[in-house]
Short mmCIF file of N, CA and C in Angstrom, two decimals:
data_model
loop_
_atom_site.label_atom_id
_atom_site.label_comp_id
_atom_site.label_asym_id
_atom_site.label_seq_id
_atom_site.Cartn_x
_atom_site.Cartn_y
_atom_site.Cartn_z
N MET A 123 22.47 -22.78 42.28
CA MET A 123 21.24 -23.02 42.87
C MET A 123 21.34 -22.52 44.32
N GLY A 124 20.35 -21.71 44.73
CA GLY A 124 20.40 -21.16 46.08
C GLY A 124 20.04 -22.14 47.17
N ALA A 125 20.30 -21.78 48.35
CA ALA A 125 20.12 -22.83 49.50
C ALA A 125 18.80 -23.28 49.56
N ARG A 126 17.73 -22.41 49.44
CA ARG A 126 16.34 -22.83 49.50
C ARG A 126 16.00 -23.79 48.31
N GLN A 127 16.49 -23.61 47.15
CA GLN A 127 16.21 -24.45 46.12
C GLN A 127 16.92 -25.89 46.30
N ALA A 128 18.22 -25.71 46.78
CA ALA A 128 18.89 -26.94 47.14
C ALA A 128 18.27 -27.72 48.27
N LEU A 129 17.74 -27.16 49.14
CA LEU A 129 17.05 -27.80 50.32
C LEU A 129 15.69 -28.39 49.86
N ARG A 130 14.95 -27.62 48.97
CA ARG A 130 13.80 -28.25 48.46
C ARG A 130 14.07 -29.46 47.65
N ALA A 131 15.04 -29.38 46.73
CA ALA A 131 15.41 -30.50 45.90
C ALA A 131 15.79 -31.77 46.80
N ALA A 132 16.67 -31.49 47.82
CA ALA A 132 17.18 -32.52 48.62
C ALA A 132 16.16 -33.20 49.48
N THR A 133 14.89 -32.59 49.66
CA THR A 133 13.97 -33.18 50.53
C THR A 133 12.69 -33.49 49.63
N ALA A 134 12.70 -33.43 48.42
CA ALA A 134 11.42 -33.47 47.45
C ALA A 134 10.88 -35.00 47.78
N ALA A 135 11.69 -36.02 47.69
CA ALA A 135 11.17 -37.37 47.82
C ALA A 135 10.51 -37.58 49.13
N CYS A 136 11.10 -37.14 50.21
CA CYS A 136 10.50 -37.08 51.61
C CYS A 136 9.18 -36.44 51.64
N HIS A 137 9.19 -35.25 51.08
CA HIS A 137 8.06 -34.32 51.12
C HIS A 137 6.80 -34.99 50.32
N GLU A 138 7.15 -35.61 49.15
CA GLU A 138 6.07 -36.37 48.40
C GLU A 138 5.57 -37.58 49.19
N ARG A 139 6.42 -38.38 49.93
CA ARG A 139 5.96 -39.47 50.59
C ARG A 139 5.00 -39.10 51.77
N VAL A 140 5.38 -38.01 52.51
CA VAL A 140 4.56 -37.53 53.72
C VAL A 140 3.27 -37.07 53.14
N ASP A 141 3.28 -36.15 52.01
CA ASP A 141 2.14 -35.71 51.41
C ASP A 141 1.17 -36.84 50.99
N ALA A 142 1.60 -37.84 50.38
CA ALA A 142 0.87 -38.95 49.90
C ALA A 142 0.28 -39.71 51.28
N LEU A 143 0.97 -39.81 52.18
CA LEU A 143 0.75 -40.66 53.37
C LEU A 143 -0.46 -39.83 54.06
N PHE A 144 -0.22 -38.55 54.29
CA PHE A 144 -1.28 -37.84 55.00
C PHE A 144 -2.52 -37.49 54.21
N SER A 145 -2.45 -37.72 52.99
CA SER A 145 -3.68 -37.52 52.17
C SER A 145 -4.64 -38.80 52.35
N ALA A 146 -4.21 -39.69 53.04
CA ALA A 146 -5.04 -40.97 53.44
C ALA A 146 -6.00 -40.61 54.52
N PHE A 147 -5.75 -39.53 55.32
CA PHE A 147 -6.68 -39.13 56.33
C PHE A 147 -7.82 -38.44 55.75
N ASP A 148 -9.06 -38.78 56.14
CA ASP A 148 -10.27 -38.22 55.71
C ASP A 148 -10.54 -36.96 56.69
N LEU A 149 -10.20 -35.77 56.46
CA LEU A 149 -10.37 -34.80 57.22
C LEU A 149 -11.84 -34.27 57.41
N SER A 150 -12.76 -34.76 56.61
CA SER A 150 -14.20 -34.42 56.59
C SER A 150 -14.89 -35.19 57.62
N THR A 151 -14.24 -36.07 58.31
CA THR A 151 -15.00 -36.92 59.38
C THR A 151 -14.25 -36.60 60.71
N LEU A 152 -14.93 -36.88 61.83
CA LEU A 152 -14.42 -36.52 63.10
C LEU A 152 -13.31 -37.47 63.33
N GLU A 153 -13.57 -38.91 62.99
CA GLU A 153 -12.59 -39.82 63.25
C GLU A 153 -11.28 -39.62 62.40
N GLY A 154 -11.46 -39.22 61.14
CA GLY A 154 -10.37 -39.04 60.30
C GLY A 154 -9.54 -37.88 60.67
N TYR A 155 -10.16 -36.86 61.04
CA TYR A 155 -9.60 -35.56 61.42
C TYR A 155 -8.87 -35.76 62.77
N SER A 156 -9.46 -36.45 63.66
CA SER A 156 -8.81 -36.72 64.96
C SER A 156 -7.56 -37.59 64.77
N ALA A 157 -7.60 -38.57 63.87
CA ALA A 157 -6.47 -39.38 63.51
C ALA A 157 -5.39 -38.55 62.96
N PHE A 158 -5.77 -37.64 62.06
CA PHE A 158 -4.73 -36.79 61.39
C PHE A 158 -4.04 -35.99 62.39
N LEU A 159 -4.72 -35.31 63.38
CA LEU A 159 -4.20 -34.47 64.36
C LEU A 159 -3.29 -35.22 65.26
N ALA A 160 -3.72 -36.43 65.59
CA ALA A 160 -2.88 -37.24 66.50
C ALA A 160 -1.63 -37.52 65.85
N ALA A 161 -1.58 -37.96 64.58
CA ALA A 161 -0.33 -38.23 63.90
C ALA A 161 0.54 -37.02 63.80
N GLN A 162 -0.14 -35.90 63.46
CA GLN A 162 0.65 -34.63 63.38
C GLN A 162 1.30 -34.32 64.74
N ALA A 163 0.47 -34.35 65.82
CA ALA A 163 1.04 -34.17 67.25
C ALA A 163 2.19 -35.01 67.62
N GLU A 164 2.04 -36.23 67.24
CA GLU A 164 3.18 -37.18 67.60
C GLU A 164 4.52 -36.71 67.06
N ALA A 165 4.52 -36.19 65.87
CA ALA A 165 5.71 -35.76 65.30
C ALA A 165 5.99 -34.33 65.69
N HIS A 166 5.03 -33.50 65.53
CA HIS A 166 5.24 -31.96 65.72
C HIS A 166 5.52 -31.60 67.12
N VAL A 167 4.88 -32.04 68.04
CA VAL A 167 5.21 -31.60 69.46
C VAL A 167 6.61 -31.95 69.85
N PRO A 168 7.17 -33.11 69.65
CA PRO A 168 8.49 -33.30 70.10
C PRO A 168 9.52 -32.59 69.17
N ILE A 169 9.29 -32.37 67.96
CA ILE A 169 10.14 -31.63 67.09
C ILE A 169 10.25 -30.18 67.62
N GLU A 170 9.16 -29.69 68.00
CA GLU A 170 9.25 -28.20 68.53
C GLU A 170 10.07 -28.29 69.75
N ALA A 171 9.80 -29.31 70.61
CA ALA A 171 10.59 -29.33 71.89
C ALA A 171 12.08 -29.45 71.59
N ALA A 172 12.41 -30.34 70.55
CA ALA A 172 13.91 -30.40 70.22
C ALA A 172 14.44 -29.11 69.72
N LEU A 173 13.61 -28.39 69.00
CA LEU A 173 14.08 -27.08 68.56
C LEU A 173 14.27 -26.17 69.75
N ASP A 174 13.29 -26.18 70.63
CA ASP A 174 13.38 -25.37 71.89
C ASP A 174 14.66 -25.76 72.69
N ASP A 175 14.93 -26.96 72.82
CA ASP A 175 16.16 -27.51 73.58
C ASP A 175 17.38 -27.06 72.89
N ALA A 176 17.45 -27.09 71.61
CA ALA A 176 18.65 -26.71 70.88
C ALA A 176 18.84 -25.22 70.76
N GLY A 177 17.89 -24.49 71.22
CA GLY A 177 18.08 -22.99 71.27
C GLY A 177 17.67 -22.21 69.96
N ILE A 178 16.80 -22.70 69.23
CA ILE A 178 16.42 -22.00 67.92
C ILE A 178 16.10 -20.62 68.03
N GLU A 179 15.65 -20.20 69.39
CA GLU A 179 15.31 -18.68 69.46
C GLU A 179 16.44 -17.86 69.29
N ARG A 180 17.58 -18.40 69.35
CA ARG A 180 18.77 -17.56 69.21
C ARG A 180 19.16 -17.10 67.76
N ILE A 181 18.58 -17.98 66.92
CA ILE A 181 18.74 -17.52 65.36
C ILE A 181 17.39 -17.20 64.70
N VAL A 182 16.24 -17.47 65.46
CA VAL A 182 14.90 -17.25 64.75
C VAL A 182 14.16 -16.39 65.88
N PRO A 183 14.36 -15.16 66.01
CA PRO A 183 13.78 -14.33 67.08
C PRO A 183 12.35 -14.48 67.25
N ASP A 184 11.62 -14.66 66.20
CA ASP A 184 10.16 -14.80 66.30
C ASP A 184 9.80 -16.27 66.52
N TRP A 185 10.52 -17.13 67.00
CA TRP A 185 10.18 -18.58 67.13
C TRP A 185 8.96 -18.77 67.98
N ALA A 186 8.83 -17.99 69.16
CA ALA A 186 7.62 -18.08 69.90
C ALA A 186 6.37 -17.97 69.21
N GLU A 187 6.36 -16.94 68.24
CA GLU A 187 5.16 -16.84 67.42
C GLU A 187 5.02 -17.81 66.41
N ARG A 188 6.03 -18.51 66.01
CA ARG A 188 5.85 -19.66 64.94
C ARG A 188 5.38 -20.90 65.48
N LYS A 189 5.57 -21.14 66.71
CA LYS A 189 5.15 -22.49 67.45
C LYS A 189 3.66 -22.65 67.33
N ARG A 190 3.38 -23.96 67.00
CA ARG A 190 2.00 -24.37 66.98
C ARG A 190 1.71 -25.53 67.88
N GLY A 191 2.55 -26.15 68.60
CA GLY A 191 2.25 -27.26 69.45
C GLY A 191 1.12 -27.16 70.33
N SER A 192 1.00 -26.08 70.98
CA SER A 192 -0.16 -25.76 71.85
C SER A 192 -1.36 -25.89 71.16
N PHE A 193 -1.44 -25.31 69.86
CA PHE A 193 -2.66 -25.39 69.22
C PHE A 193 -3.14 -26.81 68.86
N ILE A 194 -2.23 -27.61 68.41
CA ILE A 194 -2.67 -28.95 67.95
C ILE A 194 -3.10 -29.77 69.36
N LEU A 195 -2.43 -29.51 70.45
CA LEU A 195 -2.89 -30.21 71.67
C LEU A 195 -4.30 -29.62 72.12
N ALA A 196 -4.49 -28.34 71.90
CA ALA A 196 -5.85 -27.71 72.21
C ALA A 196 -6.95 -28.34 71.33
N ASP A 197 -6.61 -28.57 70.07
CA ASP A 197 -7.65 -29.08 69.13
C ASP A 197 -7.85 -30.60 69.46
N LEU A 198 -6.87 -31.30 69.86
CA LEU A 198 -7.02 -32.73 70.23
C LEU A 198 -7.89 -32.84 71.49
N SER A 199 -7.55 -31.89 72.47
CA SER A 199 -8.34 -31.96 73.70
C SER A 199 -9.85 -31.59 73.50
N ASP A 200 -10.06 -30.61 72.52
CA ASP A 200 -11.46 -30.38 72.26
C ASP A 200 -12.07 -31.56 71.63
N LEU A 201 -11.39 -32.44 71.00
CA LEU A 201 -11.95 -33.59 70.31
C LEU A 201 -12.01 -34.81 71.26
N GLY A 202 -11.60 -34.68 72.55
CA GLY A 202 -11.52 -35.67 73.53
C GLY A 202 -10.37 -36.59 73.50
N ARG A 203 -9.37 -36.07 72.75
CA ARG A 203 -8.03 -36.98 72.74
C ARG A 203 -7.09 -36.28 73.47
N HIS A 204 -6.46 -36.95 74.41
CA HIS A 204 -5.45 -36.32 75.32
C HIS A 204 -4.16 -37.17 75.19
N PRO A 205 -3.14 -36.36 75.15
CA PRO A 205 -1.78 -36.95 74.96
C PRO A 205 -1.12 -37.68 76.12
N GLU A 206 -1.74 -37.58 77.28
CA GLU A 206 -1.21 -38.28 78.40
C GLU A 206 -0.88 -39.70 78.04
N GLY A 207 0.39 -40.11 78.43
CA GLY A 207 0.78 -41.50 78.20
C GLY A 207 1.10 -41.76 76.81
N TRP A 208 1.05 -40.77 75.81
CA TRP A 208 1.51 -41.03 74.44
C TRP A 208 3.03 -41.15 74.47
N ASP A 209 3.52 -41.95 73.64
CA ASP A 209 4.98 -42.10 73.48
C ASP A 209 5.65 -41.06 72.49
N TRP A 210 6.12 -40.09 72.97
CA TRP A 210 6.81 -39.15 72.09
C TRP A 210 8.33 -39.50 71.78
N ASP A 211 8.76 -40.56 72.12
CA ASP A 211 10.22 -40.84 72.02
C ASP A 211 10.65 -41.00 70.55
N ASP A 212 9.68 -41.43 69.54
CA ASP A 212 10.25 -41.66 68.29
C ASP A 212 10.68 -40.36 67.67
N ALA A 213 9.89 -39.35 67.76
CA ALA A 213 10.37 -38.08 66.98
C ALA A 213 11.45 -37.35 67.88
N GLY A 214 11.45 -37.73 69.16
CA GLY A 214 12.44 -37.09 70.01
C GLY A 214 13.87 -37.52 69.65
N ALA A 215 14.07 -38.50 68.78
CA ALA A 215 15.41 -38.90 68.39
C ALA A 215 16.00 -37.88 67.31
N LEU A 216 15.31 -36.88 67.11
CA LEU A 216 15.82 -35.80 66.20
C LEU A 216 17.15 -35.35 66.66
N ARG A 217 18.08 -35.35 65.90
CA ARG A 217 19.46 -34.99 66.16
C ARG A 217 19.67 -33.54 65.62
N LEU A 218 19.70 -32.56 66.54
CA LEU A 218 19.94 -31.17 66.13
C LEU A 218 21.20 -30.49 66.76
N ASP A 219 22.14 -31.51 67.11
CA ASP A 219 23.37 -31.02 67.73
C ASP A 219 24.59 -31.19 66.94
N ASP A 220 24.45 -31.16 65.63
CA ASP A 220 25.67 -31.30 64.79
C ASP A 220 26.52 -30.12 64.87
N LYS A 221 27.65 -30.25 64.31
CA LYS A 221 28.69 -28.99 64.36
C LYS A 221 28.11 -27.86 63.66
N GLU A 222 27.19 -28.06 62.63
CA GLU A 222 26.68 -26.82 61.92
C GLU A 222 25.27 -26.70 62.50
N GLY A 223 25.07 -26.56 63.85
CA GLY A 223 23.90 -26.54 64.57
C GLY A 223 22.73 -25.50 63.98
N LYS A 224 23.10 -24.44 63.42
CA LYS A 224 22.27 -23.44 62.96
C LYS A 224 21.62 -24.09 61.74
N ALA A 225 22.39 -24.86 60.90
CA ALA A 225 21.93 -25.36 59.68
C ALA A 225 20.91 -26.35 60.00
N ALA A 226 21.08 -27.25 60.85
CA ALA A 226 20.20 -28.37 61.28
C ALA A 226 18.85 -27.72 61.75
N LEU A 227 19.01 -26.73 62.72
CA LEU A 227 17.91 -26.05 63.23
C LEU A 227 17.02 -25.57 62.14
N LEU A 228 17.63 -24.88 61.17
CA LEU A 228 16.85 -24.20 60.06
C LEU A 228 16.34 -25.24 59.14
N GLY A 229 16.91 -26.33 58.97
CA GLY A 229 16.33 -27.53 58.16
C GLY A 229 15.22 -28.06 58.79
N ALA A 230 15.17 -28.21 60.11
CA ALA A 230 13.98 -28.80 60.69
C ALA A 230 12.87 -27.70 60.80
N LEU A 231 13.20 -26.53 60.97
CA LEU A 231 12.13 -25.42 60.95
C LEU A 231 11.45 -25.34 59.55
N TYR A 232 12.35 -25.49 58.47
CA TYR A 232 11.83 -25.38 57.18
C TYR A 232 10.63 -26.38 56.95
N VAL A 233 10.78 -27.52 57.45
CA VAL A 233 9.62 -28.52 57.34
C VAL A 233 8.49 -28.13 58.17
N LEU A 234 8.68 -27.75 59.37
CA LEU A 234 7.52 -27.41 60.17
C LEU A 234 6.75 -26.18 59.60
N GLU A 235 7.56 -25.10 59.14
CA GLU A 235 6.96 -23.92 58.65
C GLU A 235 6.28 -24.37 57.12
N GLY A 236 6.95 -25.21 56.46
CA GLY A 236 6.18 -25.53 55.18
C GLY A 236 4.83 -26.16 55.50
N SER A 237 4.85 -26.98 56.42
CA SER A 237 3.50 -27.70 56.79
C SER A 237 2.40 -26.67 56.96
N ARG A 238 2.92 -25.57 57.68
CA ARG A 238 1.97 -24.37 58.04
C ARG A 238 1.23 -23.92 56.69
N LEU A 239 1.98 -23.90 55.65
CA LEU A 239 1.45 -23.41 54.35
C LEU A 239 0.38 -24.32 53.84
N GLY A 240 0.54 -25.47 54.00
CA GLY A 240 -0.45 -26.56 53.57
C GLY A 240 -1.65 -26.53 54.39
N GLY A 241 -1.49 -26.19 55.67
CA GLY A 241 -2.53 -26.18 56.71
C GLY A 241 -3.75 -25.26 56.19
N SER A 242 -3.44 -24.19 55.62
CA SER A 242 -4.68 -23.27 55.26
C SER A 242 -5.40 -24.06 54.17
N VAL A 243 -4.82 -24.91 53.31
CA VAL A 243 -5.50 -25.49 52.40
C VAL A 243 -6.38 -26.70 53.00
N LEU A 244 -5.66 -27.34 53.81
CA LEU A 244 -6.37 -28.56 54.53
C LEU A 244 -7.39 -28.12 55.40
N LYS A 245 -7.39 -27.00 55.98
CA LYS A 245 -8.46 -26.54 56.82
C LYS A 245 -9.79 -26.48 56.13
N ARG A 246 -9.78 -26.13 54.83
CA ARG A 246 -11.08 -26.13 54.07
C ARG A 246 -11.74 -27.54 54.03
N GLN A 247 -10.97 -28.48 54.26
CA GLN A 247 -11.68 -29.90 54.14
C GLN A 247 -12.38 -30.24 55.57
N VAL A 248 -12.00 -29.48 56.58
CA VAL A 248 -12.44 -29.84 57.96
C VAL A 248 -13.80 -29.28 58.18
N PRO A 249 -14.79 -29.89 58.61
CA PRO A 249 -16.18 -29.37 58.95
C PRO A 249 -16.09 -28.23 59.92
N ALA A 250 -16.78 -27.27 59.63
CA ALA A 250 -16.76 -25.93 60.41
C ALA A 250 -16.89 -26.20 61.96
N HIS A 251 -17.63 -27.22 62.33
CA HIS A 251 -17.83 -27.36 63.77
C HIS A 251 -16.61 -27.99 64.53
N LEU A 252 -15.59 -28.38 63.82
CA LEU A 252 -14.36 -28.91 64.42
C LEU A 252 -13.27 -27.87 64.69
N PRO A 253 -12.47 -28.06 65.70
CA PRO A 253 -11.48 -27.08 66.00
C PRO A 253 -10.29 -27.07 64.96
N THR A 254 -9.92 -25.99 64.61
CA THR A 254 -8.83 -25.98 63.48
C THR A 254 -7.78 -24.83 63.90
N ARG A 255 -7.46 -24.71 65.22
CA ARG A 255 -6.43 -23.81 65.59
C ARG A 255 -5.06 -24.23 64.98
N PHE A 256 -4.84 -25.46 64.95
CA PHE A 256 -3.50 -25.94 64.47
C PHE A 256 -3.30 -25.54 62.91
N LEU A 257 -4.40 -26.04 62.17
CA LEU A 257 -4.39 -25.75 60.63
C LEU A 257 -4.48 -24.27 60.34
N GLY A 258 -5.18 -23.44 61.15
CA GLY A 258 -5.41 -22.12 60.88
C GLY A 258 -4.61 -21.23 61.66
N ALA A 259 -3.43 -21.70 62.29
CA ALA A 259 -2.58 -20.85 63.14
C ALA A 259 -2.25 -19.66 62.51
N PRO A 260 -2.36 -18.49 63.07
CA PRO A 260 -1.99 -17.26 62.41
C PRO A 260 -0.37 -17.23 62.21
N GLN A 261 -0.05 -16.47 61.28
CA GLN A 261 1.49 -16.36 60.94
C GLN A 261 1.75 -14.77 60.67
N GLN A 262 2.83 -14.38 61.11
CA GLN A 262 3.15 -13.06 60.92
C GLN A 262 3.38 -12.75 59.45
N PRO A 263 2.88 -11.66 58.89
CA PRO A 263 3.12 -11.46 57.37
C PRO A 263 4.58 -11.58 57.03
N GLY A 264 4.94 -12.26 56.05
CA GLY A 264 6.37 -12.32 55.57
C GLY A 264 7.13 -13.35 56.36
N ALA A 265 6.53 -14.15 57.25
CA ALA A 265 7.36 -15.14 58.02
C ALA A 265 8.04 -16.10 57.18
N TRP A 266 7.32 -16.64 56.20
CA TRP A 266 7.92 -17.68 55.40
C TRP A 266 8.97 -17.12 54.46
N ARG A 267 8.77 -15.84 53.99
CA ARG A 267 9.84 -15.26 53.17
C ARG A 267 11.02 -15.01 54.06
N LYS A 268 10.87 -14.55 55.35
CA LYS A 268 11.99 -14.39 56.18
C LYS A 268 12.84 -15.68 56.49
N LEU A 269 12.04 -16.77 56.59
CA LEU A 269 12.83 -17.98 56.69
C LEU A 269 13.57 -18.40 55.54
N LEU A 270 13.07 -18.20 54.37
CA LEU A 270 13.73 -18.48 53.11
C LEU A 270 15.00 -17.59 53.09
N GLU A 271 14.89 -16.31 53.39
CA GLU A 271 15.96 -15.55 53.39
C GLU A 271 17.04 -15.93 54.36
N MET A 272 16.68 -16.45 55.52
CA MET A 272 17.68 -16.93 56.48
C MET A 272 18.34 -18.14 55.93
N LEU A 273 17.68 -19.01 55.24
CA LEU A 273 18.27 -20.16 54.61
C LEU A 273 19.41 -19.76 53.72
N ASP A 274 19.14 -18.75 52.90
CA ASP A 274 20.12 -18.15 52.07
C ASP A 274 21.38 -17.64 52.60
N VAL A 275 21.05 -17.00 53.83
CA VAL A 275 22.27 -16.42 54.57
C VAL A 275 23.01 -17.34 55.28
N PHE A 276 22.37 -18.29 56.10
CA PHE A 276 23.09 -19.26 56.85
C PHE A 276 23.59 -20.47 56.15
N LEU A 277 23.00 -20.90 55.10
CA LEU A 277 23.41 -22.10 54.31
C LEU A 277 24.21 -21.58 53.07
N TYR A 278 25.36 -21.02 53.48
CA TYR A 278 26.33 -20.43 52.35
C TYR A 278 27.14 -21.33 51.81
N GLU A 279 27.27 -22.66 52.19
CA GLU A 279 28.13 -23.62 51.63
C GLU A 279 27.57 -24.93 51.54
N PRO A 280 28.01 -25.82 50.79
CA PRO A 280 27.37 -27.14 50.38
C PRO A 280 27.30 -27.96 51.84
N ALA A 281 28.18 -27.93 52.59
CA ALA A 281 28.14 -28.69 53.92
C ALA A 281 27.05 -28.23 54.78
N LEU A 282 26.72 -26.89 54.86
CA LEU A 282 25.71 -26.44 55.61
C LEU A 282 24.36 -26.77 55.03
N VAL A 283 24.20 -26.72 53.62
CA VAL A 283 22.90 -27.19 53.04
C VAL A 283 22.77 -28.70 53.32
N ASP A 284 23.78 -29.43 53.32
CA ASP A 284 23.75 -30.86 53.55
C ASP A 284 23.23 -31.14 55.00
N ALA A 285 23.75 -30.33 55.96
CA ALA A 285 23.28 -30.40 57.26
C ALA A 285 21.87 -30.23 57.47
N ALA A 286 21.48 -29.08 56.94
CA ALA A 286 19.99 -28.62 56.92
C ALA A 286 19.22 -29.68 56.27
N ALA A 287 19.54 -30.27 55.14
CA ALA A 287 18.71 -31.23 54.47
C ALA A 287 18.66 -32.53 55.27
N GLY A 288 19.77 -32.92 55.97
CA GLY A 288 19.72 -34.00 56.75
C GLY A 288 18.69 -33.87 57.97
N ALA A 289 18.69 -32.74 58.52
CA ALA A 289 17.81 -32.57 59.63
C ALA A 289 16.30 -32.52 59.01
N ALA A 290 16.11 -31.82 57.96
CA ALA A 290 14.77 -31.81 57.31
C ALA A 290 14.26 -33.23 56.97
N ARG A 291 15.20 -34.02 56.47
CA ARG A 291 14.70 -35.38 56.13
C ARG A 291 14.31 -36.19 57.44
N GLN A 292 15.13 -35.90 58.56
CA GLN A 292 14.72 -36.55 59.78
C GLN A 292 13.26 -36.16 60.19
N VAL A 293 12.97 -34.85 60.10
CA VAL A 293 11.70 -34.34 60.40
C VAL A 293 10.55 -35.01 59.66
N PHE A 294 10.85 -35.01 58.18
CA PHE A 294 9.83 -35.70 57.36
C PHE A 294 9.69 -37.16 57.87
N GLU A 295 10.80 -37.83 58.10
CA GLU A 295 10.68 -39.20 58.49
C GLU A 295 9.87 -39.39 59.78
N SER A 296 10.01 -38.42 60.69
CA SER A 296 9.30 -38.56 61.86
C SER A 296 7.73 -38.44 61.63
N PHE A 297 7.41 -37.51 60.74
CA PHE A 297 5.95 -37.38 60.36
C PHE A 297 5.53 -38.65 59.54
N GLU A 298 6.29 -39.26 58.86
CA GLU A 298 6.10 -40.49 58.04
C GLU A 298 5.82 -41.56 59.09
N ARG A 299 6.69 -41.82 59.98
CA ARG A 299 6.44 -42.82 61.06
C ARG A 299 5.22 -42.59 61.79
N ALA A 300 4.99 -41.34 62.23
CA ALA A 300 3.89 -41.09 63.05
C ALA A 300 2.49 -41.34 62.24
N GLY A 301 2.50 -40.88 60.83
CA GLY A 301 1.44 -41.10 60.02
C GLY A 301 1.06 -42.59 59.94
N LYS A 302 2.17 -43.39 59.62
CA LYS A 302 2.07 -44.89 59.35
C LYS A 302 1.41 -45.36 60.52
N ARG A 303 1.94 -45.03 61.78
CA ARG A 303 1.56 -45.82 63.11
C ARG A 303 0.12 -45.40 63.38
N VAL A 304 -0.31 -44.21 63.13
CA VAL A 304 -1.71 -43.92 63.40
C VAL A 304 -2.67 -44.43 62.36
N LEU A 305 -2.22 -44.55 61.10
CA LEU A 305 -3.14 -45.14 60.16
C LEU A 305 -3.27 -46.59 60.37
N GLU A 306 -2.28 -47.31 60.85
CA GLU A 306 -2.40 -48.70 61.06
C GLU A 306 -3.38 -48.95 62.19
N ASN A 307 -3.69 -48.03 63.05
CA ASN A 307 -4.60 -48.30 64.27
C ASN A 307 -6.03 -47.64 63.94
N VAL A 308 -6.28 -47.03 62.83
CA VAL A 308 -7.53 -46.49 62.43
C VAL A 308 -8.46 -47.56 62.20
#
């Protein structure tokens, strides 16, 4: 089994939980879509910051083009929701400083980039008059394929796959906590 298949298998249960949780948001209404974006931002923005702090651009040269945090914050601002005073600490607990640092960084990025793929499908559920920069963020052709190739190159032994899977599960768990917290307050 290649690294990408092993990573997918190791995170399948987390992925299913997050997908089920976020399917509870009604993207066809202003309230539901705003809540969805708020939950996404609560996890996504600090995870991007953690990746920045850990130096992911050293192994992913097109990192700047992959980032979507500014898009989600712009969409929220257009909807009248501003993150000032939001508590970003929960997702900020992401640990990306393990001895296999590249593996953890790639595991975290795998989740963020995978969510981009689903964004184009979710965008169709959002009314045309609402902002969709985050869900419709452009991606360089072949970016997902390049990431999968990097996984196979950098995750060449089981310990590295385990490190990547551990970081990926932490990212999924951050999205799960954010989604639950926002849904409880809707």
